[in-house]
Short mmCIF file of C-alpha atoms in Angstrom, two decimals:
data_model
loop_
_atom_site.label_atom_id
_atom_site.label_comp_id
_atom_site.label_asym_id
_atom_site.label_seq_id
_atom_site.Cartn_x
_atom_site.Cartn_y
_atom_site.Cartn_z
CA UNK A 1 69.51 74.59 95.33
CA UNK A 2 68.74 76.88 92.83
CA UNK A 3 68.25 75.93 89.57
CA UNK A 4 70.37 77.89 86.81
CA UNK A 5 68.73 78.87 83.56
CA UNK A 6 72.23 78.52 81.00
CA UNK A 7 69.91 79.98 78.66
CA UNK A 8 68.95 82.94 79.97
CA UNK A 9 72.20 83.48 81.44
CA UNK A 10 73.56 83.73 78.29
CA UNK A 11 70.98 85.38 76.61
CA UNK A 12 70.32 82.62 73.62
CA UNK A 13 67.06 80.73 72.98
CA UNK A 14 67.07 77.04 73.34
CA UNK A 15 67.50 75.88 69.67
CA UNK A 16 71.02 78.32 69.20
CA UNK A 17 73.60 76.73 67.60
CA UNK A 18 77.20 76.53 68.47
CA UNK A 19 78.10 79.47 66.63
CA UNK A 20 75.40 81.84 68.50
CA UNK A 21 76.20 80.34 71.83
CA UNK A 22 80.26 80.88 71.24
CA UNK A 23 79.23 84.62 70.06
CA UNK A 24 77.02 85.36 73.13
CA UNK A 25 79.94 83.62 75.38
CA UNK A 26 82.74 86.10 74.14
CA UNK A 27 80.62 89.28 73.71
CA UNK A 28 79.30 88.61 77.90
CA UNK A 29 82.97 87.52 78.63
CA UNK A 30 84.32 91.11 77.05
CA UNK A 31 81.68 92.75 79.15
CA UNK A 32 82.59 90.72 82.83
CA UNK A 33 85.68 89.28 82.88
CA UNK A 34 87.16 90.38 86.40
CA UNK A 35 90.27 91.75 84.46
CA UNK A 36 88.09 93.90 82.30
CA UNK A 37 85.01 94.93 83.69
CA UNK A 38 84.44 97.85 86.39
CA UNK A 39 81.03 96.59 87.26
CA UNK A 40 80.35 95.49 90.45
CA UNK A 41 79.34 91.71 90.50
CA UNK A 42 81.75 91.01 87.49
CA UNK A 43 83.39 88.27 88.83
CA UNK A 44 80.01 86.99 89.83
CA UNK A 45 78.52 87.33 86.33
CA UNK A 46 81.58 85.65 84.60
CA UNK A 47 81.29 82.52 86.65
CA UNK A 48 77.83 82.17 86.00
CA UNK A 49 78.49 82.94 82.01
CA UNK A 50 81.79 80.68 82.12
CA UNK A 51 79.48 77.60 83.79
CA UNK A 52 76.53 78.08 81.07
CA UNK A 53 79.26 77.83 78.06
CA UNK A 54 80.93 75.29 79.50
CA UNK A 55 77.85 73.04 79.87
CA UNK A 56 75.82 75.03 75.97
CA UNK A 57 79.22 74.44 74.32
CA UNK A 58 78.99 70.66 74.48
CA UNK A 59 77.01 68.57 72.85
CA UNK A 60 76.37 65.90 75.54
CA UNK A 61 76.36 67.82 78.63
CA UNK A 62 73.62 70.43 76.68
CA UNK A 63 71.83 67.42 75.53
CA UNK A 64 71.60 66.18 79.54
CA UNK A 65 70.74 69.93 80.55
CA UNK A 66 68.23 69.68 78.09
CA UNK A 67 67.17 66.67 79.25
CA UNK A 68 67.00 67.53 82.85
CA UNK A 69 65.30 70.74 82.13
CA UNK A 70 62.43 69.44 80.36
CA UNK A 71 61.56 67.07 82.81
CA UNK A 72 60.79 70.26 84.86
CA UNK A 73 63.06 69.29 87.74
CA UNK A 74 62.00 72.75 89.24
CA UNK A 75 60.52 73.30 92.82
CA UNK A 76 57.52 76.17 92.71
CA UNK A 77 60.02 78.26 94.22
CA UNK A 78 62.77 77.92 91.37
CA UNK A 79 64.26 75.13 93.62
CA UNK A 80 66.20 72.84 92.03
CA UNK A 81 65.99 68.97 92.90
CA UNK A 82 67.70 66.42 90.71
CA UNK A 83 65.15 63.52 89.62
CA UNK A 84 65.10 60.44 91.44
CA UNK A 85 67.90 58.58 90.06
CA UNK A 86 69.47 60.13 88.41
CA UNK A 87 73.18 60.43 88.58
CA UNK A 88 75.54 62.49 87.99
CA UNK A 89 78.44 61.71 85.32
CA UNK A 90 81.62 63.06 86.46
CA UNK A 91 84.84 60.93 85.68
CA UNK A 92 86.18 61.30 82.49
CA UNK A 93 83.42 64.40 81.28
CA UNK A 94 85.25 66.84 83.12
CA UNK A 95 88.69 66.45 81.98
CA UNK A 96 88.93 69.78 79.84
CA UNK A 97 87.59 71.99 83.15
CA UNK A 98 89.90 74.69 83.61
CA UNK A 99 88.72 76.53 86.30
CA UNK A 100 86.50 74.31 87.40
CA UNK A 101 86.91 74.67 90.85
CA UNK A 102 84.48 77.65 90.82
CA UNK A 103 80.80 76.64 89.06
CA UNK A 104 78.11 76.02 91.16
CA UNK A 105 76.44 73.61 93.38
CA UNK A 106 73.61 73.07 90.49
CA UNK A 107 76.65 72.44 88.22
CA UNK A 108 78.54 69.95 90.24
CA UNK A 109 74.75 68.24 91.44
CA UNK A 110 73.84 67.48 87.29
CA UNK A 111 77.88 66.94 85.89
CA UNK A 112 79.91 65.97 88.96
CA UNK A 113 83.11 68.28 88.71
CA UNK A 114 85.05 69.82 91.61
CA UNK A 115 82.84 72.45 92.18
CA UNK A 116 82.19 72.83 95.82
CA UNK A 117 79.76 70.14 96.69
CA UNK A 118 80.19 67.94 93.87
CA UNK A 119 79.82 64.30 94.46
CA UNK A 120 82.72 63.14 92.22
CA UNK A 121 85.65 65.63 90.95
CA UNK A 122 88.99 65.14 89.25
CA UNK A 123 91.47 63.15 90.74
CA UNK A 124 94.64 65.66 92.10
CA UNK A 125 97.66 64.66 90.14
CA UNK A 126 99.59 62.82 92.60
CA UNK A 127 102.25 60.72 91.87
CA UNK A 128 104.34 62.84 90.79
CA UNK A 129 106.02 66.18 92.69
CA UNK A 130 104.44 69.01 91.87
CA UNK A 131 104.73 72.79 93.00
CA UNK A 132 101.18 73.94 94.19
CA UNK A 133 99.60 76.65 91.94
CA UNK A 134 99.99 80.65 92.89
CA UNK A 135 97.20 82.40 93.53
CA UNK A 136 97.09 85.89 92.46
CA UNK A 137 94.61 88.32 94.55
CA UNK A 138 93.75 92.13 94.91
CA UNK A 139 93.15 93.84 98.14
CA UNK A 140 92.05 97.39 98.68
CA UNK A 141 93.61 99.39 101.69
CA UNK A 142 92.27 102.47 103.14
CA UNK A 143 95.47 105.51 102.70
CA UNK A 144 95.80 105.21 106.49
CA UNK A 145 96.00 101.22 106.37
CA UNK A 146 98.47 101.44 103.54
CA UNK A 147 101.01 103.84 105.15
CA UNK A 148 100.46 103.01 108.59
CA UNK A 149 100.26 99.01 108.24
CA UNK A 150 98.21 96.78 110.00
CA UNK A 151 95.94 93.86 110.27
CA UNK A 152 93.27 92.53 107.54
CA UNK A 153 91.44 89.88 106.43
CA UNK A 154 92.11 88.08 102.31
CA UNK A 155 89.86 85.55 101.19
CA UNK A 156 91.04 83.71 98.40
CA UNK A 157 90.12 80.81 96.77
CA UNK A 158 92.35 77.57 95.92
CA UNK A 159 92.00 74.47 94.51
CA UNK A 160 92.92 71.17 96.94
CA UNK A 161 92.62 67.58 96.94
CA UNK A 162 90.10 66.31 100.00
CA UNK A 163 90.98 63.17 101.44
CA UNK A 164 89.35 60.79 98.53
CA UNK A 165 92.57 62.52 96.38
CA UNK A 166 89.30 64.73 94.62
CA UNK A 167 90.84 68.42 93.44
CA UNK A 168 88.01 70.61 95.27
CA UNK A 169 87.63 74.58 95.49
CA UNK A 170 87.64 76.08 99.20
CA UNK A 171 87.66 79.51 100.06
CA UNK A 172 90.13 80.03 102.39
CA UNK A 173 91.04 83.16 104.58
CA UNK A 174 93.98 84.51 106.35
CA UNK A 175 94.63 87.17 108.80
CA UNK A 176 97.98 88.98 107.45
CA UNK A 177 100.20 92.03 108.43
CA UNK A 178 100.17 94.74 105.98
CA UNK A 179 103.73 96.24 106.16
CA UNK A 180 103.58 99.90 106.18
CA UNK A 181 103.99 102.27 103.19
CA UNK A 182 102.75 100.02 100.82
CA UNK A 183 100.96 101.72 97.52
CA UNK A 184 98.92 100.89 94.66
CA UNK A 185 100.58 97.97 92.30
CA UNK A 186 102.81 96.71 94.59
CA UNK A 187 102.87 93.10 95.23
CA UNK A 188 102.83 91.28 98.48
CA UNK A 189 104.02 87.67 98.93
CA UNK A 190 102.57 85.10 101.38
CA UNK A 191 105.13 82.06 100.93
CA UNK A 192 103.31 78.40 100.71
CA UNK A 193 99.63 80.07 101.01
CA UNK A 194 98.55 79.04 97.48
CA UNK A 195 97.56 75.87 96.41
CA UNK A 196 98.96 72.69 98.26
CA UNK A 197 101.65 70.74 96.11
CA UNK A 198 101.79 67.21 95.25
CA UNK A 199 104.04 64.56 95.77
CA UNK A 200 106.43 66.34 97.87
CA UNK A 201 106.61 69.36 95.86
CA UNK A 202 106.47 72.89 97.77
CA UNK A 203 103.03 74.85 98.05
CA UNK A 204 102.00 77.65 95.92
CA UNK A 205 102.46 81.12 96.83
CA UNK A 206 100.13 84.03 97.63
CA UNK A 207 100.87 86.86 95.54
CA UNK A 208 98.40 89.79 96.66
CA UNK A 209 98.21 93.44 94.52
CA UNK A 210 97.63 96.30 96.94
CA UNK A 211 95.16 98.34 95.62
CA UNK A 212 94.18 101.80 97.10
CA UNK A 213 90.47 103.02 97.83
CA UNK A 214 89.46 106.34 97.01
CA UNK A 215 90.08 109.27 100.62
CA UNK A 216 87.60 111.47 100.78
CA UNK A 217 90.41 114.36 101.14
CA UNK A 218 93.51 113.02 99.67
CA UNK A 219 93.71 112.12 95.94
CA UNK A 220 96.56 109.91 94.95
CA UNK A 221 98.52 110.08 91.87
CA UNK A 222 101.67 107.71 91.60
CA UNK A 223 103.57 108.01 95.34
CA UNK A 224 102.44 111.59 95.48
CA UNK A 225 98.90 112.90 97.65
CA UNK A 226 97.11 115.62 96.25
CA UNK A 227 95.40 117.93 98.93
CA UNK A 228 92.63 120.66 98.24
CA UNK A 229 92.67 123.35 101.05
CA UNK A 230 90.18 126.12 101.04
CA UNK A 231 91.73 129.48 102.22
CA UNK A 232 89.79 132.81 102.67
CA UNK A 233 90.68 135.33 100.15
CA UNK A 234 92.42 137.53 102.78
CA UNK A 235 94.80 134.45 103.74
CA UNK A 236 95.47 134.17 100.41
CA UNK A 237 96.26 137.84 99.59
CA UNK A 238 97.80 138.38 103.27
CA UNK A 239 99.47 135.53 103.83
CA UNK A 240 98.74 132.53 106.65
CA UNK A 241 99.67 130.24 108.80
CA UNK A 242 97.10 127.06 108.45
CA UNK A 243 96.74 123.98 109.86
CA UNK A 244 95.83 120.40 107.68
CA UNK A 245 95.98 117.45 107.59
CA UNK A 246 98.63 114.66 106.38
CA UNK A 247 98.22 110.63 107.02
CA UNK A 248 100.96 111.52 109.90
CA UNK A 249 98.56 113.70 111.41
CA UNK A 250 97.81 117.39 111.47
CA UNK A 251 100.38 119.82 110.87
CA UNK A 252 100.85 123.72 110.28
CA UNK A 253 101.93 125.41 107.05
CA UNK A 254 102.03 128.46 105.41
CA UNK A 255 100.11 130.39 102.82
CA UNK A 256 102.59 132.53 101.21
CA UNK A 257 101.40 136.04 100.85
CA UNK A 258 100.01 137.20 97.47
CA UNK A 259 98.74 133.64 96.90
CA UNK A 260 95.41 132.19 94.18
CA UNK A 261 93.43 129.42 93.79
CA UNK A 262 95.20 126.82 92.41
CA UNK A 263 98.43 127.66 93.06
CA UNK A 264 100.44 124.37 94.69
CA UNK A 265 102.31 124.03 97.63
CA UNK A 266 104.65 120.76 97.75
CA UNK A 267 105.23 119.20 101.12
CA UNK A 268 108.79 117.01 100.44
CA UNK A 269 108.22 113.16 101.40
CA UNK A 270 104.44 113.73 103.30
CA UNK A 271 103.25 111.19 100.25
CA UNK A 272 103.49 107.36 100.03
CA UNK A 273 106.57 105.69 100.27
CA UNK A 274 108.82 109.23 99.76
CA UNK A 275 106.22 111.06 97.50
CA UNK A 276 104.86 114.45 98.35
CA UNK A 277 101.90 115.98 99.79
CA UNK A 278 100.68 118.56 97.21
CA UNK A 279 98.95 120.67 98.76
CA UNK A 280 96.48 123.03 96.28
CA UNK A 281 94.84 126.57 96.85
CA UNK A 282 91.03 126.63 96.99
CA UNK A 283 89.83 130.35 97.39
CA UNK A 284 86.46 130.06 99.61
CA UNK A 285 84.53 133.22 99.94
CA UNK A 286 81.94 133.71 102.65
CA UNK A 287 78.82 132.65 102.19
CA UNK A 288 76.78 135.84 103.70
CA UNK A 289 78.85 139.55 103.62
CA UNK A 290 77.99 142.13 106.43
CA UNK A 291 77.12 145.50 105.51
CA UNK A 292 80.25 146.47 106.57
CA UNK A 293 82.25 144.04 104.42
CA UNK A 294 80.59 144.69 101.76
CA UNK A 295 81.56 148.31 102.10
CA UNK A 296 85.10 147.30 102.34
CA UNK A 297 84.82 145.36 99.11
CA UNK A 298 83.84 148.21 97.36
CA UNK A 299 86.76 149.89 98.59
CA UNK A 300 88.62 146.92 97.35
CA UNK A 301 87.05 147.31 93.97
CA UNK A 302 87.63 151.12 93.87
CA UNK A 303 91.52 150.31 95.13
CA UNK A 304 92.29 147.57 92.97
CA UNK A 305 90.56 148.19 89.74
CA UNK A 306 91.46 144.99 88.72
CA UNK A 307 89.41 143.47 85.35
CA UNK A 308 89.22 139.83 86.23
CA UNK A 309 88.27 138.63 82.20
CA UNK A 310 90.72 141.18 80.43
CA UNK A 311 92.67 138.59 78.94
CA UNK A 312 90.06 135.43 79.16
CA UNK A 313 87.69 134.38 76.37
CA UNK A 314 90.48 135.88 73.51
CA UNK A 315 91.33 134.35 70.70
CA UNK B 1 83.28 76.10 107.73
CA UNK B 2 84.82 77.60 110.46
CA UNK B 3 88.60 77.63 110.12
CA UNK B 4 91.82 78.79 112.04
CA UNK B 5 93.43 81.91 111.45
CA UNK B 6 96.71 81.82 111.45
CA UNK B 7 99.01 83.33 114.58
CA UNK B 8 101.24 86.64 114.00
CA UNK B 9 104.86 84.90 113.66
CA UNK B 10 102.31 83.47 110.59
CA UNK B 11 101.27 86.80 109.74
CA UNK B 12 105.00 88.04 109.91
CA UNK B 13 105.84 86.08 106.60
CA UNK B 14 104.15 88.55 104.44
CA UNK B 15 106.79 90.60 102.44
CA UNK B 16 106.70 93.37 99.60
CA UNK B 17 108.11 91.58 96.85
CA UNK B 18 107.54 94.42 93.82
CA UNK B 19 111.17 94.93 93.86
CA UNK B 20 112.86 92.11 95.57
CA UNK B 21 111.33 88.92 94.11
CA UNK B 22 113.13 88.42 91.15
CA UNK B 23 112.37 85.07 88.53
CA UNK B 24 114.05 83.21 86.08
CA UNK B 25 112.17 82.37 82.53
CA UNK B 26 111.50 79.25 83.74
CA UNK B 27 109.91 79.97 87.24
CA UNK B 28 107.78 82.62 85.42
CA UNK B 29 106.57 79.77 82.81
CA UNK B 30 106.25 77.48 85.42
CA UNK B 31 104.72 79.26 87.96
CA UNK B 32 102.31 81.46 85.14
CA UNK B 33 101.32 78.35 83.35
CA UNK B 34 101.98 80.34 79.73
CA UNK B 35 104.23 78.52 77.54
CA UNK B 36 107.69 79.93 76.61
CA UNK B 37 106.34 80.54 72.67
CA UNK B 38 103.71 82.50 74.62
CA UNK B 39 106.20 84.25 77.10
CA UNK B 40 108.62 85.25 74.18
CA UNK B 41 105.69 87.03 72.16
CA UNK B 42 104.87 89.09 75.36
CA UNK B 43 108.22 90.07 75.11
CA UNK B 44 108.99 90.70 71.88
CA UNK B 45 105.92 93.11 72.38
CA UNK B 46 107.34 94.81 75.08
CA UNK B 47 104.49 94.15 77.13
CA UNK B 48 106.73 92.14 79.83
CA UNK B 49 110.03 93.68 80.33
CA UNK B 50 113.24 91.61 82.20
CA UNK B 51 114.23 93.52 84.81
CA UNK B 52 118.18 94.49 84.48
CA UNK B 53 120.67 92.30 85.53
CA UNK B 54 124.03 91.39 85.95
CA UNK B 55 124.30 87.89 84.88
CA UNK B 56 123.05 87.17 81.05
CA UNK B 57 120.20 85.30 82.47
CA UNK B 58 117.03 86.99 82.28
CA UNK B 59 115.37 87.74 85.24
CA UNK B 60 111.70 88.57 86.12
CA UNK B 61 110.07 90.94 88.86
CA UNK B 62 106.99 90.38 90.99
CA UNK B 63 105.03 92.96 88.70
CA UNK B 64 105.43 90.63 85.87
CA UNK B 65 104.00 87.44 87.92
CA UNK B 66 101.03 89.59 88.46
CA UNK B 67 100.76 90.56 84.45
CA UNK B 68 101.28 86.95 83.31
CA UNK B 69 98.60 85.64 85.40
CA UNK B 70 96.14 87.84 84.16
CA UNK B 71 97.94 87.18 80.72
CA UNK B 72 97.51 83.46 81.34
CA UNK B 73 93.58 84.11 82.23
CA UNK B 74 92.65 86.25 79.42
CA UNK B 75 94.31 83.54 77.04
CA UNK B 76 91.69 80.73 78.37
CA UNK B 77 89.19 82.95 78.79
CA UNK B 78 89.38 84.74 75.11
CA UNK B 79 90.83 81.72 73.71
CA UNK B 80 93.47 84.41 72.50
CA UNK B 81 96.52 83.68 70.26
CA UNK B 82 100.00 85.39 71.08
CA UNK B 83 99.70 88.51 69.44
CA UNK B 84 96.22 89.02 70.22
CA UNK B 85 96.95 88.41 73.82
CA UNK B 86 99.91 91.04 73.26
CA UNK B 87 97.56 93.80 72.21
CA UNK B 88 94.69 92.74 74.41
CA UNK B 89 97.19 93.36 77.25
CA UNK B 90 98.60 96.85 76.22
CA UNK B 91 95.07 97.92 75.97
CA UNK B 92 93.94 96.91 79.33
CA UNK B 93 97.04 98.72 80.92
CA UNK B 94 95.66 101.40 79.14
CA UNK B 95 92.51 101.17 80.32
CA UNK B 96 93.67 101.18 83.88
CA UNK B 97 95.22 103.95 83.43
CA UNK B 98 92.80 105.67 81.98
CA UNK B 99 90.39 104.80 84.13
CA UNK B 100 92.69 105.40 87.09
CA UNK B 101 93.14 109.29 85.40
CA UNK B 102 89.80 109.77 85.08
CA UNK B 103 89.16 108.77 88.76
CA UNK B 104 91.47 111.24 89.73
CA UNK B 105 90.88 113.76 87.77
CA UNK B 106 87.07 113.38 89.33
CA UNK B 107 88.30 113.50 92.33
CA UNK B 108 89.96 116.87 92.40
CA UNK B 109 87.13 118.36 90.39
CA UNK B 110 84.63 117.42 93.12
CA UNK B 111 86.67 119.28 95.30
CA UNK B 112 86.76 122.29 93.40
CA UNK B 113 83.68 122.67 91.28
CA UNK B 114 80.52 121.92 92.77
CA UNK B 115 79.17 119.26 90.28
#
């Protein structure tokens, strides 16, 4: 087991007082929290900072860290072993854990608690009937899973009593059905898949937030798929019949003639769930000219006489 | 910990609920674990709207089970008070919206500039 360093975690030395500890606490939980943060291991980094403040922010379990840490209970590898005899507290001491269910193994081994291989944990609240608690979860579909359906895996966690009655955390993970045409921010319901009730009362729901990852070609914005298509200047100017792509599969369309870059072509109900496939103008140009179309670009140029920046750059 | 996955007659219980799954202010309390004090700040702040209905009972959407449960997260986590909590919430939708935008908006640019 490794052993956690609260201090360094939170980024105090060991004689900070309260008031240092509680201001490095909310300044690392502005920059993790799962509901704030865009960086990667977030959710990881807030557990680890939630577990150190829980443990720095009291007196007695900081003065048992302390304690514990002093005595050097550290392998040469940054093992952690718990000194022979000693015991963890649990009971009572963890009554105030809210989330409990999620701090370590090095947590549960010093303070007891319902993390995941605690030795003691929190009685579940039995006697009476209880609904089990929703859990709330995001998962991120591919564009084709989301309009075409299909299986995945969640993994969620939820809190459960074991069969001492002790409230313990276990990942648990289902296979589920993605309807099709889902989008981004809609919610998805797995009745009784949350936490277990008590005393009769019904479980917990599932409630899971689709969220979309990014297409390499499509770009989404609301129900509506954006589309970049690169046409030659000549299909632009002439007029074409081109063929692209759409999460239905590929089908023809055509460039109007006199077309320019940018210019958008809307595709009614080709989006998510009834939007539309915009599809926008990208003028591509050749990378290498022959001599001979290069010739006919100067006959262009002589033709047209066309000033491209007349009207740009004027105030 | 190996454990069973459940069979597709399981899997068939999974339903879209954004627009169907409506709750009363009680179920949202309940099943949010914000008290109503906290629940009638968020509204009074317009960041939780009822959706429209019928009866004169006020009724709750799917989208706003989502919202509370962050709500109900960020007010342990931040040790927030109700307006706080308010504000701290309008910002983050925001946020996600900006940040959504600006993903976008990188997106396309990719695709047309080379960067």
């Amino acid at each position: 087991m490794e052993f956690k360093d609260y201090y360094k975690i939170m980024g105090v030395s060991e004689d900070a007082d309260s008031d240092a500890i509680r201001k490095a606490y909310r300044k690392l939980a502005r920059k993790y929290h799962p509901d704030v943060s865009k960086e990667a291991d977030a959710e990881q980094r807030f557990k680890e900072v939630g577990e150190a403040y829980e443990v720095l922010k009291d007196k007695d379990k900081r003065a048992e860290y302390d304690q514990l840490r002093k005595l050097g209970a550290r392998g040469r590898d940054g093992s952690f072993r718990p000194p022979p005899g000693w015991q963890a507290r649990g009971g009572g001491a963890q009554a105030d854990f809210s989330d409990a269910g999620d701090f370590s193994d090095f947590f549960s081994s010093i303070f007891g608690g319902f993390g995941g291989a605690g030795q003691q944990g929190q009685r579940a609240r039995q006697p009476y009937r209880q609904r089990g608690e929703d859990v709330h979860s995001k998962l991120a579909l591919l564009l084709d899973e989301a309009y075409k359906g299909g299986e995945k895996s969640v993994s969620f966690q939820v809190h459960e009593p074991d069969a001492q009655g002790f409230l313990r955390s276990r990942r648990k993970t289902l296979k589920i059905k993605i309807p099709p045409g889902v989008t981004r921010g809609q919610q998805i319901r797995l009745k009784g898949q949350g936490g277990p009730g008590s005393g009769g009362g019904n479980n917990g729901d599932l409630f899971i937030e689709i969220d979309l990852a990014p297409h390499p070609l499509f770009v989404v914005d609301g129900k509506n798929l954006q589309l970049t298509v690169p046409v030659a200047p000549w299909e632009a100017v002439l007029g074409a019949s081109i063929r692209i792509p759409t999460l239905d599969g590929e089908i023809n369309i055509k460039v109007p003639p006199g077309s320019s870059g940018g210019q958008k072509l809307r595709l009614a109900g080709k989006g998510l769930a009834g939007g539309d496939l915009i599809v926008i103008l990208r003028i591509s140009m050749p990378r290498q000219h022959s001599d001979k179309a290069r010739e006919l670009y100067q006959q262009l140029a002589d033709e047209c006489q066309y000033d491209a920046r007349k009207d740009w750059a004027k105030p | 910990m190996n454990e069973r996955l459940p069979t597709d007659s399981h899997a068939a219980r999974v339903e879209v609920v954004t627009e169907t799954l409506t709750l009363s202010l009680h179920e949202v309390c309940q099943r949010c674990g914000l008290n109503l004090s906290d629940l009638q700040h968020l509204l009074a702040h317009g960041v939780i709207e009822p959706v429209p209905a019928s009866s004169d009972e006020w009724l709750f959407s799917a989208d706003a089970l989502g919202l509370l449960a962050r709500a109900a997260r960020m007010q342990r986590d931040f040790e927030l008070d109700a307006a706080g909590l308010a504000m701290a919430l309008s910002l983050l939708d925001e946020l996600q919206r900006s940040r959504r935008q600006v993903d976008r908006l990188r997106q396309l640019l990719a695709q047309h500039v080379q960067l």
